[in-house]
Amino acid sequence: MAVEKIQVPDIGEEGSVEVIEVLVSPGDEVSENDSLIVLESDKAAMEIPSPKSGVIKEVLVKVGDQVSQGVEIVSIDMAGDSSAEEVAQPAPEEAAGEKPAATAESSTQDAPASADSQIMPVTVPDLGGDSDVEVIEILVAEGDEISKDDGLVTLESDKAAMDVPSPAAGKVKVIKLKVGDKVNEGTLILELETSGEAGTASAAPAEEKPAAKAEVPAPAASGQPELMAVKVPDLGGESDVEIIEILVSEGDKVSKEGGLITLESDKAAMDVPSPADGKVKSIKVKVGDKVSEGSHIIDLETEGAAPAPVAETPASPKPTAAATPTPEPAKTAPALAARTDNGSSAGADVYAGPAVRKMARELGVNLTKVSGTGSRGRIVKEDVDAYVKGILQGGGAAQAAGLPGIPDIDFSQFGEIEEVEMSKLHRVTAQNMQRNWLNVPHVTQFDEADVTELEEFRAEQKALAEKKGIKLTPLPFIVKACARALQEHPQFNVSLHSSGTKIIQKKYVHIGVAVATPAGLMVPVVKNVDRKTIWEIAADIAELGAKAKDRKLTKDDMQGACFTVSSLGNLGGTAFTPIVNAPEVAILGVSKASIKPVYINNEFVPRTMLPFALSYDHRAVNGVDGGMFCNTLATFLNDIRLLAL
Ligand code: CAO
């Protein structure tokens, strides 16, 4: 029997670290890489794995002890030198009829042929500088048959999202992690039952990975501002990786670990974190540049305190190579070599960097629902902000109500297609329409006005209108009539307060006029309609319509409407149901006037009838009010002399 004392390996910490948990007791059988104790410093918690299989003889530390590299943790009876007595003492799993862990018994007593199965502990590989990284998804289940390089778990730090690939093909025996666990290099992920060949092949001693070189010269702790050249850290074997986002500007104050730039290869996106607190002095790169390890990206003015180098390999427990006949963990440096398109709570198949994913996860945003406005449709932080804002303003009612989304369909299976990016205006309009449709309990009432005299009067004014350079259409009359109806029915000139306990009564009358432009729908606002003449309103509509089409509307042109008129009168149609432009509570949809036979004084007479539809928010206005508003509107349009009073 060989008893060996297991010591605290290089944990990359200066000074001693507290033992916060002892995970084994004398008599426990442990496999290599089973955790023995948990240490915690002010930077990280880390599990110290056993470099050997065997039976714990004695535990040499207790909770609360301060330990450092070289301190003895446990003494262990080496499984490889087990006595005959131990061989005769089967492990509990064997007694239960299960295959034992990959102990000496299984390789000597059972004398497995190369095809026999072995248990391979799979541990978290080098995390490329990260520690305490969260498990956000377990990609396999116990009993799953998996292939080499299949993703096992997805880890996500604030710098990168990464899958840990399987180092071999096999069957998942036991999963040792759960979602939410924090892991470091060496943490046991699962036990994999492999064929004898696979086990033998992977039992080669793990090649010790030299610590990555510091990319940033550590300035002396002078207390004076120092200029630090921040360089791209180890990219896990990737080079010529594209910069897809610069996350800071010159003059910005940044905190240590705050993202500076986002890189993206064809496999993953990662943020390069700041190695220290400081101020961005100058940015040496731009979006689209290709960088590799060591590329100079930013000059950072620090306070002179020596910061940790950016790419220094993290403090992580690592059994020494010689003492660790462990199956070699995946050598992928996951910071960049990992997939990011794996489904996760943060969003499946989305084009977004780790910082954005983290932000989304923290806010509970499903990134598949967010439209990206970054280059090539990449989702940037502003998109998540806008999405959340939309939800807060009611745009997420569908999600909140648990309505199922509309699935994306591959239409190319039915014929030729082309994907066309929506303009920003189109996207905003779509979002607002959905928000209004879902939030406002709509009622639409239909009516018509006899505009025979209005049209006769308009025809009479044609020459004068031309002289004034104004095109006198029915619209300014309609807008003016709406203003008068709003004054007579002030319950339409309100907005509902979000508290649901009060309304905001408006004493001004500004009316929006919907204008369809090639870029999308805009609703410029004619201000103080109640105080303007028909000519002034006509001139305002013409000016605002032209500005909308030329995309010259100002913010002021678009704000402050109490009510909207949407006219399709130039096109035709008899009726449509406009959507209330919340926070307004009503909208008028106007269709094309036409000559109709109207029964007056016991006979049918030809009259020009203007069909219109009033949609309103039934929370603010009831049906009787709607009917009265329509009557008033029809009365004013019927006899436009009333508008002059
Ligand atoms: N019934 C019959 N004819 C009508 C009418 C109606 N309800 N409304 C307008 N017309 C006529 C006009 O009189 C004009 O004909 P004439 O030149 O013979 O007089 C013609 O239709 C075109 O009018 P217009 O669209 O140029 O002018 P407008 O004042 O009605 O609209 C504006 C102004 C800015 C809204 C317009 O330029 C425009 O963009 N119209 C398109 C309609 C639109 O975008 N509606 C938004 C609907 S999306 O919800």
XYZ file of C-alpha atoms and ligand atoms in Angstrom:
694
model
C 0.000 0.000 0.000
C 1.435 3.432 -0.925
C 0.250 6.361 1.081
C 0.833 9.775 -0.418
C 0.191 13.177 1.030
C -1.645 15.495 -1.322
C -0.609 19.127 -1.146
C -2.212 22.384 -2.139
C -1.069 22.960 -5.730
C -0.116 26.306 -7.226
C -3.284 28.301 -6.759
C -1.915 31.502 -8.140
C -2.640 33.375 -4.940
C -0.121 35.259 -2.910
C -0.307 34.434 0.773
C -2.694 32.017 2.337
C -6.264 31.207 1.454
C -9.039 29.981 3.702
C -10.388 26.451 3.639
C -14.150 26.944 3.486
C -15.207 23.357 2.959
C -13.729 19.911 3.417
C -15.394 17.547 0.977
C -13.901 14.203 2.038
C -13.555 12.129 5.209
C -11.199 9.293 6.167
C -12.306 6.107 4.447
C -13.835 7.889 1.462
C -12.927 6.450 -1.878
C -12.022 9.182 -4.320
C -11.346 9.164 -8.016
C -8.770 11.412 -9.512
C -10.138 14.920 -9.966
C -12.743 14.418 -7.245
C -12.708 17.583 -5.196
C -11.063 17.360 -1.807
C -11.482 20.807 -0.295
C -12.785 24.226 -1.269
C -10.637 27.311 -0.797
C -11.794 30.854 -0.955
C -9.801 34.020 -1.401
C -11.188 37.496 -1.910
C -11.005 36.842 -5.660
C -12.283 33.342 -6.174
C -13.509 30.127 -4.673
C -11.749 27.058 -5.974
C -11.991 23.352 -5.458
C -8.810 21.389 -5.058
C -9.120 18.121 -6.944
C -7.415 14.895 -6.015
C -4.599 14.087 -8.420
C -4.976 10.379 -7.640
C -7.585 7.720 -7.127
C -7.567 6.012 -3.784
C -8.945 5.943 -0.280
C -8.643 8.921 2.050
C -6.484 7.894 4.967
C -6.397 11.138 6.898
C -7.687 14.674 6.417
C -4.944 17.114 7.386
C -6.850 20.424 7.218
C -10.099 21.716 8.628
C -12.561 24.470 7.733
C -11.123 27.849 8.668
C -7.483 26.836 8.178
C -5.373 29.174 6.105
C -3.395 27.276 3.495
C -0.993 28.045 0.694
C 0.862 26.094 -1.968
C 2.541 22.998 -0.528
C 0.355 22.624 2.552
C -0.695 18.993 2.983
C -4.420 18.447 2.612
C -5.022 14.718 2.901
C -3.120 11.486 2.923
C -4.405 8.978 0.466
C -3.954 5.244 -0.031
C -3.012 5.016 -3.635
C -5.434 2.897 -5.573
C -2.727 1.895 -8.002
C -0.836 0.131 -5.208
C -3.863 -1.452 -3.600
C -3.204 -4.572 -1.594
C -4.902 -7.905 -2.243
C -7.052 -7.152 0.768
C -8.360 -4.034 -0.934
C -8.925 -5.870 -4.174
C -11.044 -8.336 -2.269
C -13.046 -5.381 -0.923
C -15.099 -4.271 -3.866
C -16.145 -0.701 -4.116
C -19.795 -0.078 -3.300
C -20.594 0.449 -6.954
C -19.215 -2.977 -7.775
C -21.293 -4.535 -5.053
C -24.304 -2.877 -6.551
C -23.449 -4.457 -9.836
C -22.226 -1.288 -11.449
C -18.923 -0.708 -13.142
C -16.435 0.759 -10.665
C -14.629 3.971 -11.176
C -11.389 3.791 -13.092
C -9.386 2.300 -10.281
C -6.464 -0.081 -10.248
C -8.900 -2.895 -9.495
C -10.582 -2.494 -12.765
C -7.365 -2.502 -14.682
C -5.705 -5.383 -12.823
C -8.292 -7.665 -11.341
C -10.784 -7.309 -14.120
C -7.941 -7.149 -16.602
C -10.116 -5.317 -19.054
C -9.560 -5.814 -22.707
C -9.031 -2.625 -24.610
C -12.717 -2.618 -25.503
C -13.773 -2.603 -21.817
C -15.307 0.604 -20.494
C -13.508 2.967 -18.159
C -14.665 5.984 -16.247
C -13.065 9.199 -17.385
C -13.510 12.239 -15.183
C -13.933 15.296 -17.386
C -12.837 18.564 -15.868
C -13.095 22.207 -16.806
C -10.179 23.109 -19.054
C -8.047 26.238 -18.964
C -10.513 29.111 -18.955
C -8.136 31.521 -20.571
C -7.949 33.877 -17.650
C -11.439 33.521 -16.206
C -12.332 32.110 -12.832
C -15.596 31.426 -11.026
C -17.345 31.095 -14.314
C -21.033 30.310 -14.226
C -22.556 27.174 -15.689
C -25.497 28.462 -17.711
C -26.493 25.263 -19.400
C -25.924 21.543 -19.098
C -25.954 20.209 -22.636
C -26.071 16.492 -21.881
C -28.016 14.164 -19.620
C -26.866 11.132 -17.679
C -27.000 8.142 -19.984
C -26.427 10.198 -23.142
C -24.088 8.684 -25.706
C -21.854 11.484 -26.903
C -19.082 11.935 -29.409
C -15.705 13.529 -28.939
C -15.997 17.328 -29.042
C -19.728 17.339 -28.315
C -20.567 20.229 -26.004
C -21.015 19.149 -22.392
C -21.802 22.356 -20.545
C -22.006 26.016 -21.476
C -20.096 28.411 -19.289
C -20.516 32.130 -19.347
C -18.434 34.842 -17.793
C -18.849 38.530 -18.379
C -16.233 38.163 -21.099
C -17.180 35.072 -23.029
C -19.681 32.312 -23.478
C -18.187 28.927 -24.148
C -19.078 25.297 -24.507
C -16.781 22.763 -22.924
C -16.359 19.973 -25.450
C -16.065 16.323 -24.534
C -12.483 15.051 -24.723
C -13.690 11.634 -25.874
C -16.646 9.656 -27.119
C -18.579 7.766 -24.479
C -21.624 7.602 -22.270
C -22.362 10.258 -19.663
C -22.294 8.411 -16.377
C -22.724 11.052 -13.674
C -23.045 14.813 -14.034
C -21.332 16.630 -11.208
C -22.512 20.164 -11.912
C -25.758 22.007 -12.100
C -26.834 25.242 -13.760
C -25.721 28.179 -11.663
C -22.608 26.499 -10.270
C -19.419 28.541 -10.483
C -16.469 26.642 -11.884
C -12.747 27.029 -12.413
C -10.128 25.145 -14.329
C -10.031 21.621 -12.949
C -13.586 21.513 -11.599
C -15.115 18.107 -12.264
C -17.905 18.355 -14.823
C -18.952 14.765 -15.260
C -17.800 11.185 -15.447
C -17.722 9.685 -18.871
C -17.813 5.984 -19.530
C -15.444 5.418 -22.397
C -14.272 2.355 -24.213
C -11.011 0.881 -22.952
C -9.204 2.269 -25.940
C -10.433 5.731 -25.307
C -9.598 5.485 -21.614
C -6.116 4.182 -22.280
C -5.474 6.757 -24.900
C -6.585 9.627 -22.750
C -4.818 8.359 -19.666
C -1.615 9.937 -20.879
C -0.359 12.473 -18.391
C -1.880 15.832 -18.948
C 0.552 18.152 -20.528
C 1.195 20.989 -18.168
C 0.169 24.227 -19.770
C 2.573 27.006 -19.131
C 1.003 30.120 -17.763
C 0.255 32.587 -20.465
C 2.658 35.454 -20.605
C 1.508 38.729 -19.207
C 0.575 40.919 -22.127
C 0.697 44.097 -20.179
C 3.807 45.361 -18.498
C 2.880 45.925 -14.890
C 3.760 49.475 -14.000
C 5.426 50.186 -10.739
C 3.125 51.071 -7.894
C 4.107 54.700 -8.018
C 0.713 56.244 -7.260
C 1.314 58.577 -10.228
C -0.725 58.228 -13.425
C 0.896 55.641 -15.655
C 0.263 54.896 -19.295
C -0.485 51.252 -19.800
C -0.480 49.699 -23.247
C -3.365 47.240 -23.240
C -2.821 44.355 -25.599
C -4.941 41.497 -26.850
C -4.581 38.518 -24.531
C -4.172 34.870 -25.437
C -6.920 34.100 -27.931
C -6.752 30.382 -27.462
C -4.908 29.775 -30.655
C -6.923 32.167 -32.796
C -5.283 34.930 -34.771
C -6.484 37.665 -37.096
C -9.705 37.965 -35.152
C -12.027 40.770 -36.158
C -12.931 43.658 -33.889
C -16.686 43.980 -34.118
C -17.280 46.591 -31.471
C -15.332 49.201 -29.555
C -17.029 49.435 -26.196
C -15.287 52.558 -24.898
C -14.398 56.017 -26.114
C -11.330 58.102 -25.494
C -11.674 59.820 -22.151
C -13.955 57.113 -20.731
C -13.273 55.905 -17.224
C -13.133 52.149 -17.155
C -13.060 49.677 -14.334
C -10.879 46.659 -14.123
C -12.575 43.784 -15.980
C -14.857 46.204 -17.852
C -15.097 45.330 -21.548
C -12.923 47.389 -23.912
C -13.511 45.832 -27.304
C -15.413 42.870 -28.662
C -13.697 40.395 -30.919
C -15.379 37.834 -33.027
C -14.021 34.848 -34.834
C -16.120 32.362 -36.750
C -16.438 30.385 -33.536
C -17.146 32.867 -30.784
C -17.348 36.421 -29.622
C -15.432 37.703 -26.635
C -14.918 40.979 -24.869
C -11.380 41.981 -24.026
C -11.547 43.268 -20.465
C -9.609 46.142 -19.035
C -6.684 44.933 -16.967
C -7.035 47.832 -14.530
C -9.123 50.776 -13.448
C -8.205 53.817 -15.471
C -9.035 56.293 -18.181
C -8.940 55.472 -21.882
C -6.192 57.707 -23.253
C -6.193 56.574 -26.850
C -7.751 53.817 -28.885
C -5.364 52.188 -31.314
C -7.819 50.077 -33.282
C -11.124 50.414 -35.060
C -14.070 48.209 -35.865
C -13.140 45.816 -38.631
C -9.445 45.604 -37.707
C -8.014 42.114 -37.369
C -6.017 41.479 -34.198
C -4.001 38.680 -32.649
C -2.466 38.022 -29.261
C -0.268 40.976 -28.376
C -1.943 43.518 -30.673
C -1.891 46.922 -29.012
C -5.502 48.049 -28.625
C -5.679 50.844 -26.095
C -3.514 53.131 -24.000
C -4.920 53.291 -20.510
C -3.999 55.920 -17.967
C -3.939 54.201 -14.608
C -3.396 55.508 -11.130
C 0.001 53.909 -11.005
C -0.982 50.953 -8.909
C 0.376 47.829 -10.476
C -2.583 46.095 -12.076
C -2.931 42.430 -12.745
C -1.766 41.632 -16.259
C -4.642 41.132 -18.606
C -3.786 37.761 -19.937
C -2.231 36.173 -16.961
C -3.434 32.646 -16.491
C -5.928 32.653 -13.669
C -5.239 31.342 -10.286
C -6.613 27.916 -10.627
C -5.814 24.695 -8.908
C -3.958 22.377 -11.210
C -2.554 19.017 -10.180
C 1.027 18.613 -11.248
C 1.550 16.788 -14.472
C 3.649 14.004 -13.074
C 1.200 13.171 -10.344
C -1.830 13.309 -12.571
C -2.537 10.392 -14.829
C -5.776 12.102 -15.650
C -7.565 11.863 -18.935
C -6.498 14.960 -20.710
C -9.182 17.567 -20.515
C -10.213 19.355 -23.613
C -7.371 21.611 -24.579
C -9.623 24.117 -26.222
C -8.961 27.548 -24.870
C -12.599 28.349 -24.628
C -12.456 32.089 -24.421
C -12.589 32.192 -28.177
C -12.784 28.674 -29.383
C -16.235 28.135 -28.023
C -19.501 28.325 -29.840
C -21.816 31.084 -28.844
C -24.750 30.035 -30.896
C -25.818 27.359 -28.540
C -29.267 27.670 -27.077
C -29.205 29.238 -23.686
C -31.476 31.236 -21.556
C -29.635 34.205 -22.910
C -30.821 33.422 -26.405
C -30.259 30.700 -28.944
C -28.755 31.283 -32.362
C -28.331 34.959 -31.768
C -25.603 37.228 -32.974
C -24.410 38.959 -29.822
C -21.273 39.353 -27.762
C -20.800 37.985 -24.275
C -21.375 41.290 -22.524
C -24.682 41.677 -24.323
C -25.597 38.089 -23.517
C -24.777 38.654 -19.873
C -26.809 41.836 -19.820
C -29.711 39.989 -21.458
C -29.482 37.174 -18.960
C -29.466 39.585 -16.050
C -32.502 41.391 -17.429
C -34.266 38.186 -18.380
C -34.321 39.175 -22.039
C -34.639 36.453 -24.640
C -32.179 37.623 -27.275
C -33.960 35.778 -30.044
C -36.694 38.385 -29.680
C -34.303 41.330 -30.038
C -33.501 42.873 -33.404
C -29.830 43.681 -33.852
C -28.852 47.052 -35.227
C -25.098 46.454 -35.083
C -23.050 45.558 -38.104
C -24.441 42.530 -39.903
C -27.449 42.542 -37.589
C -25.425 42.036 -34.434
C -27.313 42.739 -31.223
C -25.678 45.549 -29.262
C -26.436 46.803 -25.775
C -28.617 49.590 -27.126
C -30.851 47.000 -28.786
C -31.387 45.236 -25.470
C -32.062 48.634 -23.866
C -34.595 49.484 -26.557
C -36.242 46.088 -26.226
C -36.571 46.427 -22.457
C -37.851 49.969 -22.869
C -40.420 48.681 -25.337
C -41.557 46.074 -22.842
C -41.784 48.630 -20.060
C -43.906 50.783 -22.327
C -46.165 47.888 -23.069
C -44.483 46.344 -26.120
C -43.880 43.125 -24.284
C -47.482 42.538 -23.431
C -47.553 39.544 -25.715
C -44.599 37.969 -23.987
C -45.895 38.939 -20.595
C -49.236 37.420 -21.451
C -47.444 34.264 -22.509
C -48.650 34.512 -26.106
C -46.836 32.088 -28.331
C -44.463 33.679 -30.821
C -44.952 33.288 -34.555
C -42.458 30.725 -35.791
C -39.903 31.508 -38.470
C -40.510 29.404 -41.520
C -38.051 28.552 -44.246
C -40.062 30.022 -47.115
C -37.371 29.090 -49.610
C -38.872 25.612 -49.595
C -41.870 27.090 -51.432
C -40.062 29.277 -53.952
C -37.479 31.961 -54.433
C -37.164 34.480 -51.605
C -34.972 37.383 -50.588
C -34.429 38.654 -47.057
C -34.674 42.433 -46.899
C -33.592 44.416 -43.845
C -36.376 46.551 -42.367
C -35.557 50.239 -42.001
C -35.201 51.504 -38.464
C -38.378 53.533 -38.924
C -40.231 50.475 -40.084
C -39.040 48.520 -37.058
C -40.007 51.264 -34.634
C -43.428 51.593 -36.276
C -43.948 47.853 -36.103
C -43.031 47.839 -32.433
C -45.357 50.739 -31.674
C -48.208 49.192 -33.630
C -47.868 45.958 -31.713
C -47.602 47.835 -28.437
C -50.739 49.819 -29.192
C -52.658 46.870 -30.578
C -51.924 44.770 -27.520
C -52.397 47.471 -24.915
C -55.380 49.393 -26.128
C -58.834 47.808 -26.004
C -60.021 49.139 -29.336
C -63.525 49.945 -30.473
C -64.041 51.179 -34.022
C -67.217 52.963 -35.085
C -68.057 53.625 -38.705
C -69.980 56.573 -40.046
C -70.163 58.867 -43.050
C -70.484 62.599 -43.569
C -72.316 64.334 -46.353
C -69.544 66.510 -47.811
C -71.463 67.655 -50.894
C -71.369 71.322 -49.930
C -67.803 71.016 -48.659
C -66.714 69.640 -52.008
C -68.622 72.369 -53.885
C -66.987 75.021 -51.717
C -63.567 73.395 -52.199
C -64.059 73.436 -55.967
C -64.958 77.121 -55.791
C -61.756 77.860 -53.904
C -59.563 76.043 -56.399
C -58.433 79.184 -58.221
C -57.682 80.999 -54.973
C -55.858 77.965 -53.636
C -53.660 77.856 -56.731
C -52.941 81.539 -56.259
C -51.879 80.891 -52.694
C -49.824 77.899 -53.825
C -51.874 75.615 -51.600
C -53.507 72.360 -52.625
C -56.875 72.419 -50.932
C -57.933 68.800 -50.365
C -60.684 67.576 -48.007
C -58.042 66.830 -45.354
C -57.640 70.301 -43.769
C -61.433 70.517 -43.400
C -61.470 67.094 -41.761
C -58.617 68.040 -39.416
C -60.360 71.275 -38.465
C -63.640 69.408 -37.882
C -61.778 66.938 -35.635
C -60.392 69.840 -33.608
C -63.914 71.172 -33.063
C -65.195 67.697 -32.165
C -62.353 67.320 -29.656
C -63.378 70.602 -28.066
C -66.979 69.484 -27.837
C -66.012 66.045 -26.535
C -62.953 66.680 -24.353
C -62.995 63.070 -23.128
C -61.265 62.309 -26.458
C -58.524 64.834 -25.750
C -56.902 62.888 -22.912
C -54.180 60.394 -22.176
C -54.409 57.682 -19.563
C -51.890 57.809 -16.741
C -49.905 54.595 -16.353
C -51.079 54.329 -12.739
C -54.544 53.549 -14.031
C -55.967 55.991 -11.513
C -56.072 59.238 -13.460
C -56.354 60.786 -16.898
C -54.473 63.749 -18.280
C -56.910 66.216 -19.785
C -55.330 68.321 -22.536
C -56.370 71.907 -23.034
C -54.519 72.292 -26.331
C -55.493 70.763 -29.675
C -52.634 69.345 -31.726
C -53.521 66.788 -34.404
C -51.210 64.251 -36.008
C -51.567 63.471 -39.714
C -50.322 60.076 -40.870
C -48.008 60.312 -43.861
C -46.790 57.214 -45.640
C -43.257 57.672 -46.964
C -40.921 55.263 -48.725
C -38.972 54.999 -45.448
C -42.060 54.197 -43.408
C -45.038 55.757 -41.698
C -44.605 59.131 -39.990
C -47.088 61.194 -38.053
C -46.144 64.883 -38.057
C -48.268 67.099 -35.880
C -50.253 70.197 -36.829
C -50.134 72.343 -33.710
C -53.008 74.407 -32.304
C -55.442 73.358 -34.989
C -58.287 75.003 -33.080
C -56.649 78.391 -33.592
C -55.791 77.996 -37.285
C -57.726 78.697 -40.443
C -58.336 76.037 -43.071
C -55.690 77.708 -45.252
C -53.153 77.584 -42.437
C -53.936 73.968 -41.703
C -53.662 73.086 -45.404
C -50.298 74.864 -45.590
C -49.072 73.090 -42.447
C -50.129 69.671 -43.778
C -48.413 70.336 -47.101
C -45.214 71.490 -45.393
C -45.138 68.634 -42.872
C -45.999 66.067 -45.567
C -43.115 67.307 -47.725
C -40.735 67.298 -44.773
C -41.788 63.748 -43.915
C -41.136 62.552 -47.449
C -37.730 64.300 -47.440
C -37.000 62.904 -43.962
C -36.571 66.421 -42.654
C -39.062 66.321 -39.809
C -37.721 67.567 -36.498
C -38.483 66.013 -33.149
C -40.774 68.949 -32.442
C -42.681 68.313 -35.692
C -43.478 64.818 -34.446
C -44.463 65.502 -30.855
C -47.484 66.493 -28.887
C -50.426 65.103 -30.838
C -53.756 64.742 -29.024
C -55.443 62.814 -31.828
C -54.483 61.437 -35.240
C -56.075 61.489 -38.660
C -55.089 58.774 -41.100
C -56.426 59.426 -44.569
C -56.587 56.874 -47.341
C -59.015 59.097 -49.201
C -56.675 59.567 -52.135
C -56.598 55.815 -52.676
C -60.138 54.597 -52.293
C -61.742 51.995 -50.109
C -64.858 52.297 -48.028
C -63.616 51.646 -44.503
C -60.674 50.494 -42.430
C -59.914 50.135 -38.734
C -57.055 52.428 -37.718
C -54.958 51.574 -34.645
C -54.957 54.137 -31.858
C -51.642 55.973 -31.664
C -51.181 55.657 -27.884
C -50.856 57.551 -25.601
C -53.553 59.306 -27.608
C -56.922 57.660 -27.098
C -58.533 58.031 -30.513
C -57.786 58.111 -34.212
C -59.879 58.882 -37.290
C -59.518 56.807 -40.429
C -60.800 58.549 -43.564
C -61.722 56.684 -46.746
C -62.576 58.005 -50.200
C -65.561 60.267 -50.666
C -67.910 59.185 -53.418
C -71.284 60.173 -54.810
C -74.063 58.013 -53.468
C -77.870 58.051 -53.636
C -79.115 59.378 -50.313
C -82.775 59.269 -49.375
C -83.777 62.852 -48.461
C -87.308 64.217 -48.280
C -88.879 61.120 -49.796
C -86.469 60.864 -52.675
C -83.019 59.606 -53.510
C -80.631 62.420 -54.289
C -76.969 62.200 -55.302
C -74.760 63.321 -52.431
C -70.965 63.166 -51.903
C -70.478 60.965 -48.899
C -67.239 60.704 -46.945
C -66.843 57.417 -45.063
C -64.836 57.531 -41.850
C -64.023 55.264 -38.931
C -63.275 56.314 -35.390
C -61.136 53.934 -33.311
C -60.808 54.705 -29.642
C -59.440 53.333 -26.408
C -62.409 51.897 -24.600
C -60.692 52.498 -21.266
C -60.919 56.243 -21.864
C -64.063 56.555 -23.921
C -67.322 54.664 -23.974
C -69.469 53.783 -26.959
C -71.974 56.597 -26.470
C -69.137 59.129 -26.514
C -67.854 57.502 -29.704
C -71.260 57.802 -31.327
C -71.564 61.444 -30.286
C -68.072 62.287 -31.572
C -68.962 60.758 -34.946
C -72.225 62.728 -35.077
C -70.451 65.987 -34.250
C -67.783 65.346 -36.848
C -70.361 64.549 -39.515
C -72.300 67.701 -38.600
C -69.246 69.952 -39.017
C -68.284 68.334 -42.316
C -71.861 68.487 -43.483
C -72.025 72.218 -42.906
C -68.562 73.718 -42.863
C -69.993 77.154 -42.018
C -70.157 75.807 -38.445
C -66.363 75.538 -38.431
C -66.144 79.294 -38.791
C -68.208 79.955 -35.655
N -61.950 61.505 -50.695
C -61.770 61.779 -51.993
N -60.649 62.322 -52.464
C -59.673 62.597 -51.598
C -59.794 62.373 -50.248
C -61.001 61.792 -49.803
N -61.192 61.494 -48.525
N -58.657 62.745 -49.649
C -57.848 63.208 -50.596
N -58.464 63.123 -51.786
C -57.930 63.529 -53.051
C -57.413 64.918 -52.996
O -58.438 65.868 -53.158
C -56.443 64.896 -54.112
O -57.133 64.996 -55.331
P -57.139 66.340 -56.173
O -55.703 66.609 -56.460
O -57.944 65.990 -57.348
O -57.779 67.358 -55.316
C -55.871 63.503 -54.069
O -56.820 62.720 -53.340
C -54.545 63.388 -53.422
O -54.557 64.011 -52.168
P -53.236 64.061 -51.316
O -52.998 62.753 -50.745
O -52.158 64.656 -52.143
O -53.539 65.129 -50.230
P -54.157 64.953 -48.780
O -54.352 66.335 -48.287
O -55.347 64.095 -48.776
O -53.049 64.244 -47.934
C -50.851 63.985 -47.063
C -51.905 64.943 -47.492
C -49.673 64.707 -46.522
C -51.400 63.047 -46.010
C -50.504 63.266 -48.350
O -49.489 63.928 -49.003
C -50.216 61.851 -48.236
O -49.149 61.435 -47.865
N -51.195 61.069 -48.622
C -51.065 59.653 -48.642
C -52.034 59.036 -47.728
C -51.351 58.526 -46.495
O -50.148 58.415 -46.385
N -52.100 58.142 -45.514
C -51.556 57.542 -44.378
C -52.275 56.305 -44.192
S -51.373 55.200 -43.273
O -52.222 54.896 -41.977
